[in-house]
């Protein structure tokens, strides 16, 4: 059973991501070290004791559409109520609307624990938090006053409606339309698919954020507007009014996240109300809805990265526990008790140990990247004015890496977890397969990892004419210099390996910046995905080293040996990735002819 790694989470937040320095410098308001620990402890208890026990029920029962209503798995409605009553939905929301105004770092740490407990359950709250952020940033005063208090409290949930059957990532061709009304409202007509928690009965209202196009809108993404479309209309006194003209047509039958209702939503077909058309309210300005929605999407991308971390942690815990109990064969040098019939626990076999330590290294690397991204987001809001732009660029640079590297790691680690279980891992009863099934969606939604790579290379590397990423690499080299300066035997060849990985990152970065500058986008994009992984691996090595240095100051050794393992077994892949970035385009162009 999953047990939240509260100590490891706290260590990574404070000593790798940067929270300890921010607390010491008073950049996080009245937040104290003791309060951080108390929040993490309680979040860990809730995730371990209340969320995780219902994960298997959610996976087996799934969400069900019965007579037009979505039924969630047994126990989930009470679980959500307890979660909302605990104030977890309000951690980072504005105090003006009942939020606690705490740092994003704390929220992503809590998100990791909810998702490790049950990714399918945590998806609903995650989307609500994103909707709250978008409405807070772009909504009118009237909309914020009417909706945010109950969304922040968790009394109402929120969704994000982008995708249509013919339009996945290309939002410019969406067909959902909006018509103006004389009273300042709009009528929404269309179909949206893959809407997470788009319909359910666990809260009295659901607030949908819907992208749609006005009749006179410009073509493409420049003509998209964002609307707030509630399931139930809200009266001026805050009470619920009539049912709005929208409904869930069907639920998707998915590979994983079974407990999460993934809905096809119909807007404006005349099922409810006196007139066809779902009543919507404009968020922001007409034809500028995509910019508003990106506030929510950027929130969601880091949150999805945390899903990857969460799956990594849960799958690793399960695999380690199994490997300690399962006996097979006799490992080299094994001289255990006769109680095992002379057989070794499989954790004693070198190849199994290799898989488990790889899982652990990828988990901690992905966690550090995501937490550091959240730290940059916090600093963009709390740092001195003359440093805000720096931190905004750092958050922008790290977001696609956090989303992609962590979710790819989630799939890889969950797959390794099945391998550790052997044939038992392929059997649903052990629970190892669920992690892989759940993990597989995360590299796809909120912008596929290929789209993250496009964003990283074409938009984020050129920030400040490339000087920001260059400065970041310099910061990472300072970590390597500290490892070399410590000269501790336990690090082995870590400094040399990490130095080489950062040299690979530097060379690949400069090559891509040159291609972008000369307008050779095709060459840059051919190497974008390998570059994204290269960056993630280099960060993993550097951040594991940063944690190991902090651990070494107090005589610790566990993080030192994990850092060394990653440096000497995983990070060398950066050399091959650099070669793919720089030299891969010609062979890709030639091979495309094979595709017809």
Coordinates of C-alpha atoms in Angstrom, one line a residue:
X1 CA 0.0 0.0 0.0
X2 CA 1.2 3.5 -0.9
X3 CA 2.8 5.5 1.9
X4 CA 3.5 9.2 1.2
X5 CA 7.2 9.9 1.3
X6 CA 6.8 13.0 3.3
X7 CA 10.4 13.3 4.4
X8 CA 11.7 12.9 0.9
X9 CA 9.2 15.5 -0.4
X10 CA 10.1 18.0 2.3
X11 CA 13.8 17.5 1.6
X12 CA 13.4 18.1 -2.1
X13 CA 11.3 21.1 -1.6
X14 CA 13.7 22.7 0.8
X15 CA 17.1 21.7 -0.2
X16 CA 16.8 21.1 -4.0
X17 CA 14.0 23.2 -5.3
X18 CA 14.9 26.3 -3.2
X19 CA 12.1 26.6 -0.5
X20 CA 14.6 26.7 2.4
X21 CA 16.3 29.8 1.0
X22 CA 13.0 31.5 0.2
X23 CA 11.8 30.9 3.7
X24 CA 15.0 32.2 5.2
X25 CA 14.8 35.3 3.1
X26 CA 11.2 36.0 4.0
X27 CA 10.0 35.7 0.4
X28 CA 7.0 33.5 1.3
X29 CA 5.2 35.8 3.7
X30 CA 4.4 34.3 7.1
X31 CA 5.0 30.7 6.0
X32 CA 7.3 28.9 8.4
X33 CA 9.3 25.7 8.2
X34 CA 7.2 24.1 10.9
X35 CA 4.0 25.0 9.0
X36 CA 5.4 23.5 5.8
X37 CA 6.1 20.3 7.7
X38 CA 2.7 20.2 9.3
X39 CA 0.9 20.7 6.0
X40 CA 3.0 18.0 4.3
X41 CA 2.4 15.5 7.1
X42 CA -1.3 15.9 7.1
X43 CA -1.5 15.8 3.3
X44 CA 0.6 12.6 3.4
X45 CA -1.7 11.1 6.0
X46 CA -4.8 11.8 4.0
X47 CA -3.3 10.5 0.8
X48 CA -2.0 7.3 2.4
X49 CA -5.0 6.6 4.7
X50 CA -8.0 7.9 2.8
X51 CA -7.2 8.3 -0.9
X52 CA -5.0 5.2 -1.6
X53 CA -7.4 2.6 -0.1
X54 CA -10.1 3.6 -2.6
X55 CA -7.8 3.6 -5.7
X56 CA -8.4 -0.1 -6.6
X57 CA -12.2 0.3 -6.1
X58 CA -12.1 3.2 -8.5
X59 CA -10.1 1.2 -11.1
X60 CA -12.4 -1.8 -11.0
X61 CA -15.8 0.0 -10.8
X62 CA -14.9 3.0 -13.0
X63 CA -17.2 5.9 -13.6
X64 CA -20.6 4.9 -15.1
X65 CA -23.3 6.8 -17.0
X66 CA -26.7 5.7 -15.8
X67 CA -29.9 7.4 -17.0
X68 CA -28.0 10.5 -18.0
X69 CA -26.2 10.7 -14.7
X70 CA -22.6 9.9 -14.0
X71 CA -22.0 7.6 -11.0
X72 CA -18.5 7.7 -9.4
X73 CA -17.0 4.6 -7.7
X74 CA -18.2 3.6 -4.2
X75 CA -16.8 5.9 -1.5
X76 CA -15.5 8.6 -3.8
X77 CA -18.2 11.1 -3.1
X78 CA -17.5 10.9 0.7
X79 CA -13.7 11.0 -0.1
X80 CA -14.1 14.2 -2.1
X81 CA -16.2 15.8 0.6
X82 CA -13.6 15.0 3.3
X83 CA -10.9 16.3 0.9
X84 CA -12.7 19.6 0.4
X85 CA -13.5 20.0 4.1
X86 CA -9.8 19.7 4.7
X87 CA -9.2 22.8 2.8
X88 CA -7.0 21.2 0.2
X89 CA -8.7 22.8 -2.8
X90 CA -7.8 26.2 -1.5
X91 CA -4.1 26.0 -0.8
X92 CA -2.9 28.4 -3.4
X93 CA -6.1 30.3 -4.2
X94 CA -6.4 34.0 -3.3
X95 CA -7.5 34.8 0.3
X96 CA -10.0 37.3 -1.3
X97 CA -12.1 34.3 -2.3
X98 CA -11.4 32.1 0.7
X99 CA -8.1 30.7 -0.4
X100 CA -5.0 30.2 1.8
X101 CA -2.5 32.0 -0.6
X102 CA 0.2 29.4 0.0
X103 CA 3.1 28.8 -2.4
X104 CA 2.7 26.6 -5.5
X105 CA 5.5 24.5 -4.2
X106 CA 3.3 23.2 -1.4
X107 CA 0.4 22.6 -3.7
X108 CA 2.4 20.5 -6.2
X109 CA 3.8 18.5 -3.3
X110 CA 0.2 17.8 -2.2
X111 CA -0.8 17.0 -5.8
X112 CA 1.9 14.4 -5.9
X113 CA 0.5 12.7 -2.9
X114 CA -3.1 12.8 -4.1
X115 CA -2.1 11.4 -7.5
X116 CA 0.1 8.6 -6.0
X117 CA -3.0 7.7 -3.9
X118 CA -5.3 7.7 -6.9
X119 CA -4.6 9.6 -10.1
X120 CA -8.1 9.1 -11.3
X121 CA -9.5 10.8 -8.2
X122 CA -7.0 13.6 -8.2
X123 CA -7.8 14.7 -11.7
X124 CA -11.1 16.3 -10.7
X125 CA -9.5 18.7 -8.1
X126 CA -6.6 19.4 -10.4
X127 CA -8.9 20.7 -13.1
X128 CA -10.8 22.8 -10.5
X129 CA -7.6 24.4 -9.3
X130 CA -6.7 25.3 -12.9
X131 CA -10.2 26.8 -13.6
X132 CA -9.9 28.9 -10.4
X133 CA -6.6 30.3 -11.5
X134 CA -7.9 31.2 -15.0
X135 CA -11.0 32.8 -13.6
X136 CA -9.0 34.7 -11.0
X137 CA -6.7 36.1 -13.6
X138 CA -9.1 36.9 -16.4
X139 CA -12.7 36.9 -15.1
X140 CA -14.8 40.0 -14.4
X141 CA -15.4 41.2 -10.9
X142 CA -19.0 40.0 -11.1
X143 CA -18.0 36.5 -12.3
X144 CA -15.3 36.1 -9.7
X145 CA -17.6 37.2 -6.9
X146 CA -20.4 34.8 -8.0
X147 CA -18.3 31.7 -8.7
X148 CA -14.9 31.7 -7.1
X149 CA -15.8 31.4 -3.4
X150 CA -17.6 28.0 -4.0
X151 CA -15.0 26.8 -6.5
X152 CA -12.1 27.7 -4.1
X153 CA -13.9 25.9 -1.2
X154 CA -14.4 22.8 -3.4
X155 CA -18.2 23.1 -3.1
X156 CA -18.3 23.3 -6.9
X157 CA -15.8 21.8 -9.3
X158 CA -14.4 23.2 -12.6
X159 CA -13.5 21.8 -16.0
X160 CA -11.5 22.8 -19.1
X161 CA -13.3 22.3 -22.5
X162 CA -10.9 22.5 -25.5
X163 CA -10.9 19.3 -27.6
X164 CA -13.4 18.4 -30.3
X165 CA -13.7 15.2 -32.4
X166 CA -12.0 16.8 -35.4
X167 CA -9.7 19.1 -33.5
X168 CA -7.2 17.8 -30.9
X169 CA -4.2 20.0 -30.4
X170 CA -5.1 22.3 -33.4
X171 CA -7.6 24.5 -31.7
X172 CA -7.7 26.9 -34.6
X173 CA -10.2 24.6 -36.5
X174 CA -12.7 24.2 -33.6
X175 CA -16.4 24.5 -34.5
X176 CA -18.1 25.1 -31.2
X177 CA -19.8 28.5 -31.7
X178 CA -21.0 31.3 -29.4
X179 CA -23.9 33.7 -30.2
X180 CA -24.2 37.1 -28.5
X181 CA -27.4 38.0 -26.7
X182 CA -28.7 41.5 -25.9
X183 CA -28.4 40.9 -22.1
X184 CA -24.6 40.5 -22.4
X185 CA -24.7 36.7 -22.2
X186 CA -23.8 34.2 -24.9
X187 CA -25.4 31.0 -26.2
X188 CA -23.0 28.2 -26.7
X189 CA -23.5 25.4 -29.3
X190 CA -21.2 22.4 -30.0
X191 CA -19.5 19.2 -28.8
X192 CA -16.4 18.8 -26.7
X193 CA -14.7 15.5 -26.1
X194 CA -12.3 14.1 -23.4
X195 CA -13.7 16.4 -20.8
X196 CA -12.3 15.3 -17.4
X197 CA -14.9 15.1 -14.7
X198 CA -17.3 16.9 -17.1
X199 CA -20.3 15.4 -15.3
X200 CA -20.8 13.9 -11.9
X201 CA -23.0 14.2 -8.8
X202 CA -20.5 14.7 -6.0
X203 CA -20.9 18.5 -6.1
X204 CA -24.1 20.5 -6.7
X205 CA -22.6 22.5 -9.6
X206 CA -19.9 22.2 -12.2
X207 CA -18.3 25.3 -13.8
X208 CA -17.2 24.6 -17.3
X209 CA -14.6 26.8 -19.1
X210 CA -15.4 26.4 -22.8
X211 CA -13.5 27.7 -25.8
X212 CA -15.9 28.7 -28.7
X213 CA -15.9 30.9 -31.8
X214 CA -18.1 34.0 -32.4
X215 CA -19.7 34.3 -35.9
X216 CA -17.5 37.3 -36.9
X217 CA -14.3 36.0 -35.3
X218 CA -11.0 35.9 -37.2
X219 CA -9.9 32.6 -38.5
X220 CA -7.6 30.3 -36.6
X221 CA -6.6 30.7 -32.9
X222 CA -6.9 34.5 -33.1
X223 CA -10.7 34.0 -33.2
X224 CA -11.3 31.9 -30.1
X225 CA -13.1 33.2 -27.0
X226 CA -13.4 31.7 -23.5
X227 CA -16.7 31.3 -21.7
X228 CA -17.8 30.3 -18.3
X229 CA -20.8 27.8 -18.7
X230 CA -22.2 26.5 -15.5
X231 CA -24.1 23.2 -15.2
X232 CA -26.7 25.1 -13.2
X233 CA -27.3 28.8 -13.6
X234 CA -26.5 30.9 -10.5
X235 CA -29.0 33.4 -9.1
X236 CA -27.9 36.8 -7.9
X237 CA -28.1 35.7 -4.3
X238 CA -25.7 32.7 -5.0
X239 CA -28.4 30.1 -5.0
X240 CA -28.7 27.6 -7.9
X241 CA -31.2 28.2 -10.6
X242 CA -32.3 26.3 -13.7
X243 CA -30.3 23.6 -15.4
X244 CA -28.3 24.9 -18.2
X245 CA -28.5 23.5 -21.7
X246 CA -25.6 21.1 -21.6
X247 CA -25.2 17.4 -20.8
X248 CA -22.8 14.5 -20.9
X249 CA -23.6 12.4 -24.0
X250 CA -21.3 9.5 -23.2
X251 CA -18.2 8.4 -21.2
X252 CA -15.0 7.2 -22.8
X253 CA -13.9 3.6 -22.2
X254 CA -10.2 4.2 -21.4
X255 CA -7.0 2.3 -20.9
X256 CA -6.6 3.6 -17.4
X257 CA -7.8 6.3 -15.0
X258 CA -11.1 4.4 -14.9
X259 CA -12.6 6.1 -11.9
X260 CA -12.3 9.5 -13.6
X261 CA -15.3 10.3 -15.8
X262 CA -14.0 11.4 -19.2
X263 CA -17.0 12.9 -20.9
X264 CA -18.3 13.8 -24.3
X265 CA -20.2 17.1 -23.6
X266 CA -23.0 18.5 -25.7
X267 CA -23.8 22.2 -25.5
X268 CA -27.0 23.8 -26.8
X269 CA -29.0 21.0 -28.3
X270 CA -32.2 22.1 -26.6
X271 CA -32.4 19.3 -23.9
X272 CA -32.7 21.8 -21.1
X273 CA -34.4 25.3 -20.9
X274 CA -36.9 27.2 -23.0
X275 CA -34.4 28.0 -25.8
X276 CA -31.6 26.0 -27.3
X277 CA -28.2 27.1 -26.4
X278 CA -26.1 26.8 -23.2
X279 CA -25.9 30.2 -21.5
X280 CA -22.3 31.3 -21.2
X281 CA -20.4 34.3 -19.8
X282 CA -17.4 35.8 -21.5
X283 CA -14.1 35.5 -19.6
X284 CA -11.6 38.2 -20.7
X285 CA -12.1 39.7 -24.1
X286 CA -13.7 38.4 -27.3
X287 CA -11.3 36.5 -29.6
X288 CA -8.6 36.5 -26.9
X289 CA -9.8 33.3 -25.1
X290 CA -6.8 31.2 -25.9
X291 CA -4.5 33.5 -23.8
X292 CA -6.9 33.2 -20.9
X293 CA -7.1 29.4 -21.3
X294 CA -3.3 29.2 -21.3
X295 CA -3.3 30.4 -17.7
X296 CA -5.2 27.2 -16.9
X297 CA -3.2 25.1 -19.3
X298 CA 0.2 26.1 -17.9
X299 CA -1.1 25.3 -14.4
X300 CA -2.3 21.9 -15.8
X301 CA 1.0 21.1 -17.5
X302 CA 2.9 21.3 -14.2
X303 CA 0.1 19.4 -12.5
X304 CA 0.3 16.6 -15.1
X305 CA 4.1 16.5 -14.6
X306 CA 3.3 15.8 -10.9
X307 CA 1.1 12.9 -12.0
X308 CA 4.1 11.5 -13.6
X309 CA 6.1 11.9 -10.4
X310 CA 3.2 10.4 -8.4
X311 CA 3.0 7.3 -10.6
X312 CA 6.8 6.9 -10.4
X313 CA 6.7 7.0 -6.6
X314 CA 3.8 4.6 -6.2
X315 CA 5.1 2.1 -8.7
X316 CA 8.5 2.2 -7.1
X317 CA 7.1 1.6 -3.7
X318 CA 5.1 -1.4 -4.9
X319 CA 8.0 -2.9 -6.8
X320 CA 10.5 -2.6 -3.9
X321 CA 8.0 -4.2 -1.5
X322 CA 7.4 -7.1 -3.9
X323 CA 11.1 -7.6 -4.6
X324 CA 11.8 -7.8 -0.8
X325 CA 9.3 -10.6 -0.4
X326 CA 9.5 -12.6 -3.7
X327 CA 12.1 -15.3 -3.7
X328 CA 13.6 -16.8 -6.8
X329 CA 16.9 -18.5 -7.5
X330 CA 20.1 -17.7 -5.6
X331 CA 21.8 -14.4 -6.0
X332 CA 25.6 -14.2 -6.1
X333 CA 26.9 -14.3 -2.6
X334 CA 23.5 -15.0 -1.1
X335 CA 23.7 -16.8 2.3
X336 CA 20.3 -16.2 3.7
X337 CA 18.3 -18.2 6.1
X338 CA 16.8 -21.6 5.4
X339 CA 13.3 -20.2 5.7
X340 CA 13.5 -19.3 2.0
X341 CA 14.6 -22.7 0.9
X342 CA 17.9 -21.4 -0.1
X343 CA 16.3 -18.9 -2.6
X344 CA 17.1 -15.2 -2.5
X345 CA 14.6 -12.4 -2.4
X346 CA 14.8 -11.1 -5.9
X347 CA 16.0 -7.7 -4.7
X348 CA 19.3 -9.4 -4.1
X349 CA 19.7 -10.1 -7.9
X350 CA 21.8 -7.5 -9.6
X351 CA 19.5 -6.9 -12.5
X352 CA 16.4 -6.5 -10.3
X353 CA 18.4 -4.1 -8.1
X354 CA 19.4 -2.2 -11.2
X355 CA 15.8 -1.7 -12.2
X356 CA 14.7 -0.6 -8.8
X357 CA 17.5 1.9 -8.4
X358 CA 16.8 3.2 -11.9
X359 CA 13.1 3.7 -10.8
X360 CA 14.2 5.5 -7.7
X361 CA 16.6 7.8 -9.6
X362 CA 14.1 8.7 -12.2
X363 CA 11.4 9.4 -9.5
X364 CA 13.6 11.7 -7.5
X365 CA 14.9 13.5 -10.6
X366 CA 11.4 14.1 -12.0
X367 CA 10.3 15.3 -8.6
X368 CA 13.2 17.8 -8.3
X369 CA 12.5 19.2 -11.8
X370 CA 8.8 19.7 -11.1
X371 CA 9.3 21.2 -7.6
X372 CA 12.0 23.5 -9.0
X373 CA 9.5 24.6 -11.7
X374 CA 7.0 25.4 -9.0
X375 CA 9.6 27.3 -7.1
X376 CA 10.3 29.5 -10.1
X377 CA 6.5 30.2 -10.4
X378 CA 6.4 31.3 -6.8
X379 CA 9.5 33.5 -7.1
X380 CA 8.0 35.2 -10.2
X381 CA 5.2 36.3 -7.8
X382 CA 7.2 36.9 -4.6
X383 CA 10.7 38.0 -5.6
X384 CA 11.9 41.5 -5.9
X385 CA 10.6 43.4 -8.9
X386 CA 13.9 43.5 -10.6
X387 CA 14.0 39.6 -10.4
X388 CA 10.5 38.9 -11.5
X389 CA 11.3 38.6 -15.2
X390 CA 14.1 36.2 -14.5
X391 CA 11.9 33.9 -12.6
X392 CA 9.1 34.2 -15.1
X393 CA 11.5 33.0 -17.8
X394 CA 12.8 30.2 -15.6
X395 CA 9.3 28.9 -15.0
X396 CA 8.5 29.2 -18.7
X397 CA 11.7 27.2 -19.6
X398 CA 11.1 24.5 -17.0
X399 CA 7.4 23.9 -17.6
X400 CA 7.7 21.9 -20.8
X401 CA 10.6 19.9 -19.4
X402 CA 8.7 19.2 -16.1
X403 CA 5.6 18.1 -18.0
X404 CA 7.4 15.9 -20.5
X405 CA 10.3 14.4 -18.6
X406 CA 8.2 13.5 -15.5
X407 CA 5.3 11.9 -17.6
X408 CA 7.8 9.9 -19.7
X409 CA 9.4 8.8 -16.5
X410 CA 6.0 7.8 -15.2
X411 CA 5.5 5.4 -18.1
X412 CA 9.1 4.1 -17.9
X413 CA 9.0 3.5 -14.2
X414 CA 5.6 1.9 -14.2
X415 CA 6.8 -0.4 -17.0
X416 CA 9.9 -1.3 -15.0
X417 CA 7.7 -2.0 -12.0
X418 CA 5.8 -4.6 -14.0
X419 CA 9.1 -6.1 -15.1
X420 CA 10.2 -6.4 -11.5
X421 CA 7.0 -8.3 -10.7
X422 CA 7.6 -10.6 -13.6
X423 CA 4.5 -12.5 -14.7
X424 CA 2.7 -11.4 -11.6
X425 CA 3.0 -7.8 -12.9
X426 CA 1.0 -8.7 -15.9
X427 CA -1.8 -9.9 -13.7
X428 CA -4.3 -7.2 -12.6
X429 CA -4.6 -8.5 -9.1
X430 CA -1.1 -7.4 -8.1
X431 CA -2.0 -3.7 -8.9
X432 CA 1.3 -3.1 -10.8
X433 CA -0.5 -2.9 -14.2
X434 CA -2.8 -0.1 -13.1
X435 CA 0.1 2.3 -12.7
X436 CA 1.2 1.7 -16.3
X437 CA -2.4 2.0 -17.6
X438 CA -2.9 5.2 -15.6
X439 CA 0.4 6.7 -16.5
X440 CA 0.0 6.3 -20.3
X441 CA -2.4 9.2 -20.7
X442 CA -0.1 11.8 -19.1
X443 CA 2.4 12.2 -22.0
X444 CA -0.6 12.8 -24.2
X445 CA -2.9 15.3 -22.6
X446 CA -2.4 19.0 -21.8
X447 CA -0.2 19.2 -24.9
X448 CA 1.5 16.0 -26.0
X449 CA 5.1 15.7 -25.1
X450 CA 6.0 16.4 -28.7
X451 CA 4.2 19.7 -28.5
X452 CA 6.1 20.4 -25.3
X453 CA 9.3 19.9 -27.2
X454 CA 8.2 22.3 -29.9
X455 CA 7.4 24.9 -27.3
X456 CA 10.7 24.3 -25.5
X457 CA 12.8 24.7 -28.6
X458 CA 11.0 27.4 -30.6
X459 CA 9.7 29.6 -27.7
X460 CA 11.6 29.0 -24.5
X461 CA 15.2 28.6 -25.6
X462 CA 15.2 32.0 -27.4
X463 CA 14.0 33.8 -24.3
X464 CA 16.3 36.8 -23.7
X465 CA 18.1 35.9 -27.0
X466 CA 19.2 32.6 -25.4
X467 CA 20.9 34.2 -22.5
X468 CA 18.5 32.8 -19.9
X469 CA 19.1 29.1 -20.8
X470 CA 22.9 29.9 -21.0
X471 CA 22.7 31.3 -17.5
X472 CA 20.8 28.3 -16.3
X473 CA 23.4 25.9 -17.6
X474 CA 26.1 28.0 -15.8
X475 CA 24.1 27.6 -12.6
X476 CA 24.0 23.8 -13.1
X477 CA 27.8 23.8 -13.6
X478 CA 28.3 25.4 -10.2
X479 CA 26.6 22.3 -8.7
X480 CA 29.1 20.1 -10.5
X481 CA 32.0 22.3 -9.2
X482 CA 30.7 21.8 -5.7
X483 CA 30.7 18.0 -6.1
X484 CA 34.3 18.1 -7.5
X485 CA 35.4 20.5 -4.7
X486 CA 33.9 18.2 -2.0
X487 CA 36.2 15.4 -3.3
X488 CA 34.2 12.7 -1.4
X489 CA 35.0 9.1 -2.3
X490 CA 31.3 8.1 -2.4
X491 CA 30.7 10.3 -5.4
X492 CA 32.9 8.2 -7.7
X493 CA 33.1 9.7 -11.1
X494 CA 30.0 11.8 -10.6
X495 CA 31.6 15.1 -11.3
X496 CA 33.1 14.0 -14.6
X497 CA 29.9 12.4 -15.8
X498 CA 27.8 15.4 -14.9
X499 CA 30.2 17.8 -16.5
X500 CA 30.1 15.8 -19.7
X501 CA 26.2 15.8 -19.6
X502 CA 26.2 19.6 -19.2
X503 CA 28.7 19.9 -22.1
X504 CA 26.3 17.9 -24.2
X505 CA 23.4 20.1 -23.2
X506 CA 25.4 23.3 -23.9
X507 CA 26.4 22.1 -27.4
X508 CA 22.9 21.0 -28.3
X509 CA 21.5 24.2 -27.0
X510 CA 23.8 26.4 -29.0
X511 CA 23.1 24.3 -32.2
X512 CA 19.4 24.7 -31.8
X513 CA 19.6 28.4 -31.1
X514 CA 21.6 28.8 -34.2
X515 CA 19.1 26.9 -36.3
X516 CA 16.2 29.0 -34.9
X517 CA 18.1 32.2 -35.5
X518 CA 18.7 31.3 -39.2
X519 CA 15.1 30.3 -39.7
X520 CA 15.8 26.6 -40.1
X521 CA 12.8 25.5 -38.0
X522 CA 12.6 22.0 -39.6
X523 CA 16.1 21.1 -38.4
X524 CA 15.4 22.4 -34.9
X525 CA 12.1 20.5 -34.6
X526 CA 13.7 17.2 -35.9
X527 CA 15.9 17.3 -32.8
X528 CA 13.4 18.8 -30.3
X529 CA 12.2 15.7 -28.6
X530 CA 15.7 14.2 -28.1
X531 CA 16.8 17.6 -26.8
X532 CA 13.9 17.7 -24.3
X533 CA 15.0 14.4 -22.9
X534 CA 18.6 15.4 -22.9
X535 CA 17.7 18.5 -20.8
X536 CA 15.7 16.4 -18.4
X537 CA 18.5 13.9 -17.9
X538 CA 21.1 16.6 -17.3
X539 CA 18.8 18.2 -14.8
X540 CA 18.2 14.9 -13.1
X541 CA 21.9 14.4 -12.6
X542 CA 22.5 18.0 -11.4
X543 CA 19.5 18.0 -9.0
X544 CA 20.4 14.6 -7.6
X545 CA 23.9 16.0 -7.0
X546 CA 22.4 19.1 -5.3
X547 CA 20.5 16.9 -3.0
X548 CA 23.5 14.7 -2.3
X549 CA 25.6 17.7 -1.4
X550 CA 23.0 18.8 1.1
X551 CA 22.8 15.3 2.5
X552 CA 26.6 15.0 2.7
X553 CA 26.8 18.1 4.9
X554 CA 25.0 16.1 7.7
X555 CA 26.9 12.9 7.0
X556 CA 24.2 11.3 4.9
X557 CA 25.1 8.8 2.2
X558 CA 21.8 7.5 0.6
X559 CA 21.5 10.5 -1.8
X560 CA 25.2 10.4 -2.5
X561 CA 25.0 6.8 -3.7
X562 CA 21.8 7.4 -5.7
X563 CA 23.4 10.4 -7.4
X564 CA 26.5 8.3 -8.3
X565 CA 24.3 5.6 -9.7
X566 CA 22.4 8.0 -11.9
X567 CA 25.6 9.7 -13.1
X568 CA 27.4 6.5 -13.9
X569 CA 24.5 4.5 -15.3
X570 CA 21.9 6.8 -16.7
X571 CA 23.3 10.2 -17.6
X572 CA 25.7 9.1 -20.3
X573 CA 22.6 8.9 -22.6
X574 CA 23.0 12.6 -23.1
X575 CA 25.9 12.1 -25.6
X576 CA 23.7 10.0 -27.9
X577 CA 20.8 12.4 -27.5
X578 CA 23.1 15.3 -28.5
X579 CA 24.1 13.5 -31.6
X580 CA 20.5 12.9 -32.5
X581 CA 19.7 16.6 -32.0
X582 CA 22.6 17.7 -34.3
X583 CA 22.7 15.0 -36.8
X584 CA 19.3 13.4 -36.9
X585 CA 17.5 15.5 -39.4
X586 CA 19.0 14.1 -42.6
X587 CA 18.2 10.5 -41.8
X588 CA 14.7 11.5 -40.6
X589 CA 14.0 13.4 -43.9
X590 CA 15.1 10.4 -45.9
X591 CA 13.2 7.9 -43.9
X592 CA 9.9 9.8 -44.1
X593 CA 9.6 8.4 -47.6
X594 CA 9.0 5.0 -46.1
X595 CA 5.8 6.3 -44.6
X596 CA 4.1 6.8 -48.0

